[in-house]
Tab-separated table of C-alpha atoms in Angstrom:
chain	number	residue	atom	x	y	z
A	1	UNK	CA	-9.434	16.741	-3.684
A	2	UNK	CA	-6.554	18.686	-2.470
A	3	UNK	CA	-4.356	20.790	-4.959
A	4	UNK	CA	-0.667	19.912	-4.967
A	5	UNK	CA	1.390	22.818	-6.187
A	6	UNK	CA	4.153	20.872	-7.848
A	7	UNK	CA	7.880	21.838	-7.806
A	8	UNK	CA	11.337	20.424	-7.354
A	9	UNK	CA	12.399	17.969	-4.537
A	10	UNK	CA	14.907	15.375	-3.605
A	11	UNK	CA	13.236	12.007	-4.445
A	12	UNK	CA	14.197	8.777	-2.659
A	13	UNK	CA	16.699	8.491	0.227
A	14	UNK	CA	20.219	7.339	0.742
A	15	UNK	CA	19.534	6.636	4.530
A	16	UNK	CA	17.306	3.547	4.490
A	17	UNK	CA	16.528	0.706	2.038
A	18	UNK	CA	18.607	0.082	-1.116
A	19	UNK	CA	15.663	0.263	-3.447
A	20	UNK	CA	15.273	3.989	-2.311
A	21	UNK	CA	18.801	4.846	-3.470
A	22	UNK	CA	20.126	6.989	-4.894
A	23	UNK	CA	18.367	10.207	-3.828
A	24	UNK	CA	17.891	12.291	-6.952
A	25	UNK	CA	16.345	15.622	-7.899
A	26	UNK	CA	12.859	15.453	-9.451
A	27	UNK	CA	10.318	17.868	-10.666
A	28	UNK	CA	6.527	17.500	-10.893
A	29	UNK	CA	3.825	19.769	-12.155
A	30	UNK	CA	0.911	20.784	-10.046
A	31	UNK	CA	-2.199	18.379	-9.938
A	32	UNK	CA	-5.245	17.616	-7.780
A	33	UNK	CA	-5.119	14.593	-5.429
A	34	UNK	CA	-7.635	12.671	-3.402
A	35	UNK	CA	-7.427	13.903	0.189
A	36	UNK	CA	-7.282	10.265	1.361
A	37	UNK	CA	-7.265	6.660	-0.028
A	38	UNK	CA	-10.273	5.397	-1.806
A	39	UNK	CA	-12.683	3.977	0.721
A	40	UNK	CA	-14.976	0.884	0.806
A	41	UNK	CA	-17.895	3.427	0.529
A	42	UNK	CA	-16.252	4.848	-2.574
A	43	UNK	CA	-15.559	1.495	-4.178
A	44	UNK	CA	-19.062	0.401	-3.396
A	45	UNK	CA	-20.483	3.165	-5.446
A	46	UNK	CA	-18.141	2.294	-8.376
A	47	UNK	CA	-19.039	-1.343	-8.295
A	48	UNK	CA	-22.929	-0.576	-7.987
A	49	UNK	CA	-22.666	1.815	-10.994
A	50	UNK	CA	-20.512	-0.454	-13.244
A	51	UNK	CA	-20.908	-4.092	-12.072
A	52	UNK	CA	-17.144	-4.281	-11.972
A	53	UNK	CA	-15.623	-7.566	-10.722
A	54	UNK	CA	-12.228	-7.387	-9.072
A	55	UNK	CA	-9.180	-9.603	-9.931
A	56	UNK	CA	-9.539	-11.437	-6.496
A	57	UNK	CA	-13.223	-12.195	-7.489
A	58	UNK	CA	-12.353	-13.831	-10.800
A	59	UNK	CA	-11.183	-17.418	-11.484
A	60	UNK	CA	-7.440	-17.501	-12.036
A	61	UNK	CA	-6.025	-18.509	-15.338
A	62	UNK	CA	-3.770	-21.608	-14.748
A	63	UNK	CA	-1.532	-20.622	-17.605
A	64	UNK	CA	-0.669	-17.485	-15.734
A	65	UNK	CA	0.623	-19.472	-12.795
A	66	UNK	CA	2.309	-22.509	-13.893
A	67	UNK	CA	4.139	-23.064	-10.663
A	68	UNK	CA	1.027	-22.451	-8.389
A	69	UNK	CA	-0.629	-25.281	-6.320
A	70	UNK	CA	-3.805	-26.065	-8.382
A	71	UNK	CA	-5.797	-26.167	-5.184
A	72	UNK	CA	-5.066	-22.444	-4.783
A	73	UNK	CA	-6.273	-21.631	-8.198
A	74	UNK	CA	-9.592	-20.292	-6.912
A	75	UNK	CA	-11.021	-16.799	-6.733
A	76	UNK	CA	-9.427	-15.330	-3.573
A	77	UNK	CA	-6.692	-13.058	-2.289
A	78	UNK	CA	-3.890	-12.827	0.218
A	79	UNK	CA	-4.661	-12.194	3.857
A	80	UNK	CA	-2.390	-11.398	6.714
A	81	UNK	CA	-2.575	-13.947	9.546
A	82	UNK	CA	-0.799	-13.038	12.783
A	83	UNK	CA	1.247	-15.908	13.988
A	84	UNK	CA	0.823	-17.032	17.641
A	85	UNK	CA	4.495	-17.034	18.489
A	86	UNK	CA	7.751	-15.647	16.975
A	87	UNK	CA	8.661	-16.917	13.469
A	88	UNK	CA	11.558	-16.465	11.045
A	89	UNK	CA	11.465	-13.005	9.558
A	90	UNK	CA	12.891	-14.483	6.245
A	91	UNK	CA	9.797	-16.334	5.315
A	92	UNK	CA	6.794	-14.222	4.606
A	93	UNK	CA	4.712	-17.211	4.175
A	94	UNK	CA	4.570	-17.523	7.853
A	95	UNK	CA	2.106	-14.655	7.934
A	96	UNK	CA	0.695	-14.423	4.492
A	97	UNK	CA	-2.115	-16.830	3.562
A	98	UNK	CA	-3.995	-17.221	0.295
A	99	UNK	CA	-7.572	-17.174	1.348
A	100	UNK	CA	-10.271	-18.410	-1.189
A	101	UNK	CA	-13.120	-15.960	-1.209
A	102	UNK	CA	-11.236	-13.059	0.174
A	103	UNK	CA	-11.819	-9.852	-1.687
A	104	UNK	CA	-12.665	-6.292	-1.188
A	105	UNK	CA	-16.167	-7.229	0.041
A	106	UNK	CA	-14.871	-9.911	2.337
A	107	UNK	CA	-11.416	-8.752	3.414
A	108	UNK	CA	-10.651	-11.620	5.815
A	109	UNK	CA	-12.348	-14.128	3.743
A	110	UNK	CA	-15.787	-15.886	3.729
A	111	UNK	CA	-17.943	-14.723	6.606
A	112	UNK	CA	-16.240	-11.387	6.820
A	113	UNK	CA	-17.574	-8.074	5.386
A	114	UNK	CA	-16.919	-4.297	5.269
A	115	UNK	CA	-19.958	-3.642	7.193
A	116	UNK	CA	-18.888	-0.814	9.713
A	117	UNK	CA	-15.834	-0.130	7.551
A	118	UNK	CA	-17.265	2.279	4.973
A	119	UNK	CA	-14.695	4.877	5.894
A	120	UNK	CA	-11.751	2.600	5.895
A	121	UNK	CA	-9.443	2.209	2.708
A	122	UNK	CA	-10.711	-0.452	0.214
A	123	UNK	CA	-8.100	-3.233	0.017
A	124	UNK	CA	-7.777	-6.405	-2.024
A	125	UNK	CA	-7.618	-4.238	-5.098
A	126	UNK	CA	-4.994	-5.295	-7.733
A	127	UNK	CA	-3.510	-2.682	-10.087
A	128	UNK	CA	-6.049	-3.117	-12.872
A	129	UNK	CA	-8.775	-2.688	-10.210
A	130	UNK	CA	-7.407	0.609	-9.180
A	131	UNK	CA	-7.059	1.679	-12.873
A	132	UNK	CA	-10.816	0.691	-13.502
A	133	UNK	CA	-12.014	2.927	-10.647
A	134	UNK	CA	-9.827	5.842	-11.633
A	135	UNK	CA	-11.107	5.761	-15.268
A	136	UNK	CA	-14.778	5.564	-13.901
A	137	UNK	CA	-14.030	8.573	-11.690
A	138	UNK	CA	-12.360	10.558	-14.495
A	139	UNK	CA	-9.142	10.420	-12.698
A	140	UNK	CA	-5.732	8.660	-12.914
A	141	UNK	CA	-3.230	6.927	-10.660
A	142	UNK	CA	-0.264	9.106	-9.725
A	143	UNK	CA	3.296	8.484	-10.883
A	144	UNK	CA	5.870	7.623	-8.104
A	145	UNK	CA	7.216	11.069	-8.301
A	146	UNK	CA	3.920	12.757	-8.035
A	147	UNK	CA	2.918	10.593	-5.076
A	148	UNK	CA	6.193	11.104	-3.247
A	149	UNK	CA	6.166	14.948	-3.809
A	150	UNK	CA	2.528	15.091	-2.540
A	151	UNK	CA	3.299	12.857	0.529
A	152	UNK	CA	6.222	15.009	1.699
A	153	UNK	CA	3.670	17.902	2.239
A	154	UNK	CA	6.337	20.424	1.499
A	155	UNK	CA	8.916	18.942	3.953
A	156	UNK	CA	11.568	18.242	1.470
A	157	UNK	CA	14.167	15.950	2.889
A	158	UNK	CA	12.297	15.063	6.153
A	159	UNK	CA	12.225	11.377	7.144
A	160	UNK	CA	8.461	11.243	7.769
A	161	UNK	CA	5.440	12.987	6.052
A	162	UNK	CA	5.208	15.128	9.294
A	163	UNK	CA	8.975	15.819	10.015
A	164	UNK	CA	12.006	13.905	11.507
A	165	UNK	CA	10.565	12.824	14.895
A	166	UNK	CA	8.833	9.428	14.586
A	167	UNK	CA	6.286	10.365	17.474
A	168	UNK	CA	6.360	14.093	18.148
A	169	UNK	CA	5.345	14.725	21.632
A	170	UNK	CA	4.720	11.063	22.119
A	171	UNK	CA	1.878	11.277	19.516
A	172	UNK	CA	1.715	8.381	16.900
A	173	UNK	CA	1.127	10.144	13.650
A	174	UNK	CA	0.158	7.091	11.447
A	175	UNK	CA	-1.368	3.661	11.525
A	176	UNK	CA	1.623	1.330	11.777
A	177	UNK	CA	2.724	-1.823	13.765
A	178	UNK	CA	3.923	-1.368	17.352
A	179	UNK	CA	5.473	-4.354	18.879
A	180	UNK	CA	7.476	-7.245	17.480
A	181	UNK	CA	6.271	-8.099	13.902
A	182	UNK	CA	4.581	-10.283	12.963
A	183	UNK	CA	3.335	-12.019	16.140
A	184	UNK	CA	2.948	-9.096	18.724
A	185	UNK	CA	0.911	-6.065	17.763
A	186	UNK	CA	0.496	-3.760	20.779
A	187	UNK	CA	-1.930	-1.528	18.799
A	188	UNK	CA	-0.811	1.492	20.782
A	189	UNK	CA	-2.111	3.639	17.878
A	190	UNK	CA	-5.550	2.141	18.612
A	191	UNK	CA	-5.849	0.080	15.580
A	192	UNK	CA	-4.694	-3.564	14.585
A	193	UNK	CA	-5.837	-3.509	11.066
A	194	UNK	CA	-6.897	-0.589	8.769
A	195	UNK	CA	-8.069	2.614	10.302
A	196	UNK	CA	-10.833	5.044	9.123
A	197	UNK	CA	-9.482	7.461	6.651
A	198	UNK	CA	-8.450	10.706	8.759
A	199	UNK	CA	-7.952	9.073	12.068
A	200	UNK	CA	-4.382	10.613	11.972
A	201	UNK	CA	-3.283	14.190	11.308
A	202	UNK	CA	-2.969	15.346	7.733
A	203	UNK	CA	0.345	16.315	6.221
A	204	UNK	CA	1.373	19.715	5.102
A	205	UNK	CA	-0.718	19.695	1.961
A	206	UNK	CA	-3.872	18.497	3.933
A	207	UNK	CA	-3.456	14.827	2.670
A	208	UNK	CA	-4.676	11.943	4.957
A	209	UNK	CA	-2.958	8.763	5.604
A	210	UNK	CA	-0.321	9.247	2.951
A	211	UNK	CA	1.878	6.914	5.143
A	212	UNK	CA	0.765	3.826	7.164
A	213	UNK	CA	-2.774	2.377	6.942
A	214	UNK	CA	-2.367	0.960	3.235
A	215	UNK	CA	0.158	0.915	0.750
A	216	UNK	CA	-0.916	2.730	-2.427
A	217	UNK	CA	-0.522	1.759	-6.149
A	218	UNK	CA	1.291	4.134	-8.363
A	219	UNK	CA	1.440	4.124	-12.297
A	220	UNK	CA	5.150	3.746	-12.313
A	221	UNK	CA	6.928	0.467	-13.351
A	222	UNK	CA	9.199	-0.936	-10.690
A	223	UNK	CA	12.742	-1.082	-11.584
A	224	UNK	CA	15.577	-1.937	-9.263
A	225	UNK	CA	15.208	-5.226	-7.248
A	226	UNK	CA	15.847	-5.238	-3.607
A	227	UNK	CA	18.673	-7.601	-2.355
A	228	UNK	CA	17.552	-11.160	-2.739
A	229	UNK	CA	18.430	-11.839	0.890
A	230	UNK	CA	16.122	-9.014	2.069
A	231	UNK	CA	12.504	-9.988	3.090
A	232	UNK	CA	10.125	-7.008	3.338
A	233	UNK	CA	7.375	-7.779	5.916
A	234	UNK	CA	4.798	-6.184	3.590
A	235	UNK	CA	5.613	-7.762	0.304
A	236	UNK	CA	3.138	-10.456	-0.717
A	237	UNK	CA	4.487	-13.916	-1.918
A	238	UNK	CA	4.851	-13.787	-5.704
A	239	UNK	CA	4.092	-16.959	-7.682
A	240	UNK	CA	6.318	-16.012	-10.748
A	241	UNK	CA	9.011	-13.269	-11.440
A	242	UNK	CA	7.518	-12.769	-14.853
A	243	UNK	CA	4.537	-10.775	-13.550
A	244	UNK	CA	4.874	-7.083	-14.302
A	245	UNK	CA	5.588	-4.925	-11.044
A	246	UNK	CA	4.417	-1.396	-10.364
A	247	UNK	CA	5.630	0.845	-7.485
A	248	UNK	CA	3.637	1.046	-4.416
A	249	UNK	CA	4.264	3.744	-1.771
A	250	UNK	CA	3.576	4.817	1.845
A	251	UNK	CA	3.797	1.645	3.880
A	252	UNK	CA	0.921	0.109	5.753
A	253	UNK	CA	-0.513	-0.848	9.192
A	254	UNK	CA	1.886	-3.905	9.000
A	255	UNK	CA	5.065	-1.788	8.857
A	256	UNK	CA	7.081	-2.152	12.046
A	257	UNK	CA	10.101	-0.056	12.949
A	258	UNK	CA	12.081	-3.228	14.055
A	259	UNK	CA	11.648	-4.777	10.726
A	260	UNK	CA	9.963	-2.669	7.986
A	261	UNK	CA	10.484	1.033	8.538
A	262	UNK	CA	8.659	1.925	5.378
A	263	UNK	CA	5.943	4.405	6.451
A	264	UNK	CA	7.942	7.220	4.887
A	265	UNK	CA	7.520	9.169	1.718
A	266	UNK	CA	10.706	7.994	0.115
A	267	UNK	CA	9.998	4.259	0.863
A	268	UNK	CA	8.999	2.108	-2.082
A	269	UNK	CA	8.339	-1.507	-3.039
A	270	UNK	CA	7.546	-3.312	-6.259
A	271	UNK	CA	4.293	-5.193	-6.239
A	272	UNK	CA	3.123	-7.586	-8.884
A	273	UNK	CA	0.094	-6.130	-10.756
A	274	UNK	CA	-2.109	-9.109	-9.926
A	275	UNK	CA	-1.455	-8.859	-6.153
A	276	UNK	CA	-4.482	-8.180	-4.098
A	277	UNK	CA	-3.889	-8.059	-0.353
A	278	UNK	CA	-5.284	-6.906	2.850
A	279	UNK	CA	-2.890	-3.907	3.034
A	280	UNK	CA	-2.758	-2.377	-0.471
A	281	UNK	CA	-5.218	0.344	-1.635
A	282	UNK	CA	-4.918	3.486	-3.696
A	283	UNK	CA	-5.862	7.108	-4.296
A	284	UNK	CA	-6.292	9.085	-7.524
A	285	UNK	CA	-5.259	12.337	-9.070
A	286	UNK	CA	-6.326	14.702	-11.749
A	287	UNK	CA	-3.825	16.538	-13.871
A	288	UNK	CA	-4.853	19.946	-15.294
A	289	UNK	CA	-5.117	20.191	-18.993
A	290	UNK	CA	-1.900	20.830	-20.653
């Protein structure tokens, strides 16, 4: 874990998406934070020790999803499927698919596995799955303010976790989407899906993959709702608006500058707490005793 000293900073941004506005002063106390997202190896140890079963591995309760297609009420999760050609960017069902059998052990569905991906971030973890791991590890999930302060790495007001230049000296600094989302991924960063934790440079506090790779759960409830006409490439389809949402931060390998420039510390989205997808993970913190 890495010590984050705490302090005052400007949270949010007035320059990008409306859910980040208004930028406002914030203060956090110091805390310890996982250097990188929780990996498949980490989560394997947790499950082996506890026998925990994730949300994606459980039979859904039909009462929780009255509008859902009964055929989809089977254990599974949302998987990104790259279309073969250009599609409307206003319909995220064109690239998200509910895959029965998909879970953290089988991230692409039946027949897939995390073999060879031990050092990649664990995915297909819903909010309660992240909380369960944190409790087992004697840790907690960060608040949105704690997460954003840490991700900035001491660069208060900078656009990215490494500064204002998206690719300093031509170097790609995070695992994101290059090309025309969602059908053309040039993989100029070397990865088309998740990447090993630490494949890109750390931020000023020594944190790895704070932007790109996978979105990360925070403990903060999501408040303002983005404009109804705006479709975020990374937001998974939601069955009902009644499900509680928590803030996720950091963007993912599915964020493309031409459509979803959210691999920035100030970027935020609301994610339904029962969402488990191929691009959401988490990291934990420890707060010193008060």
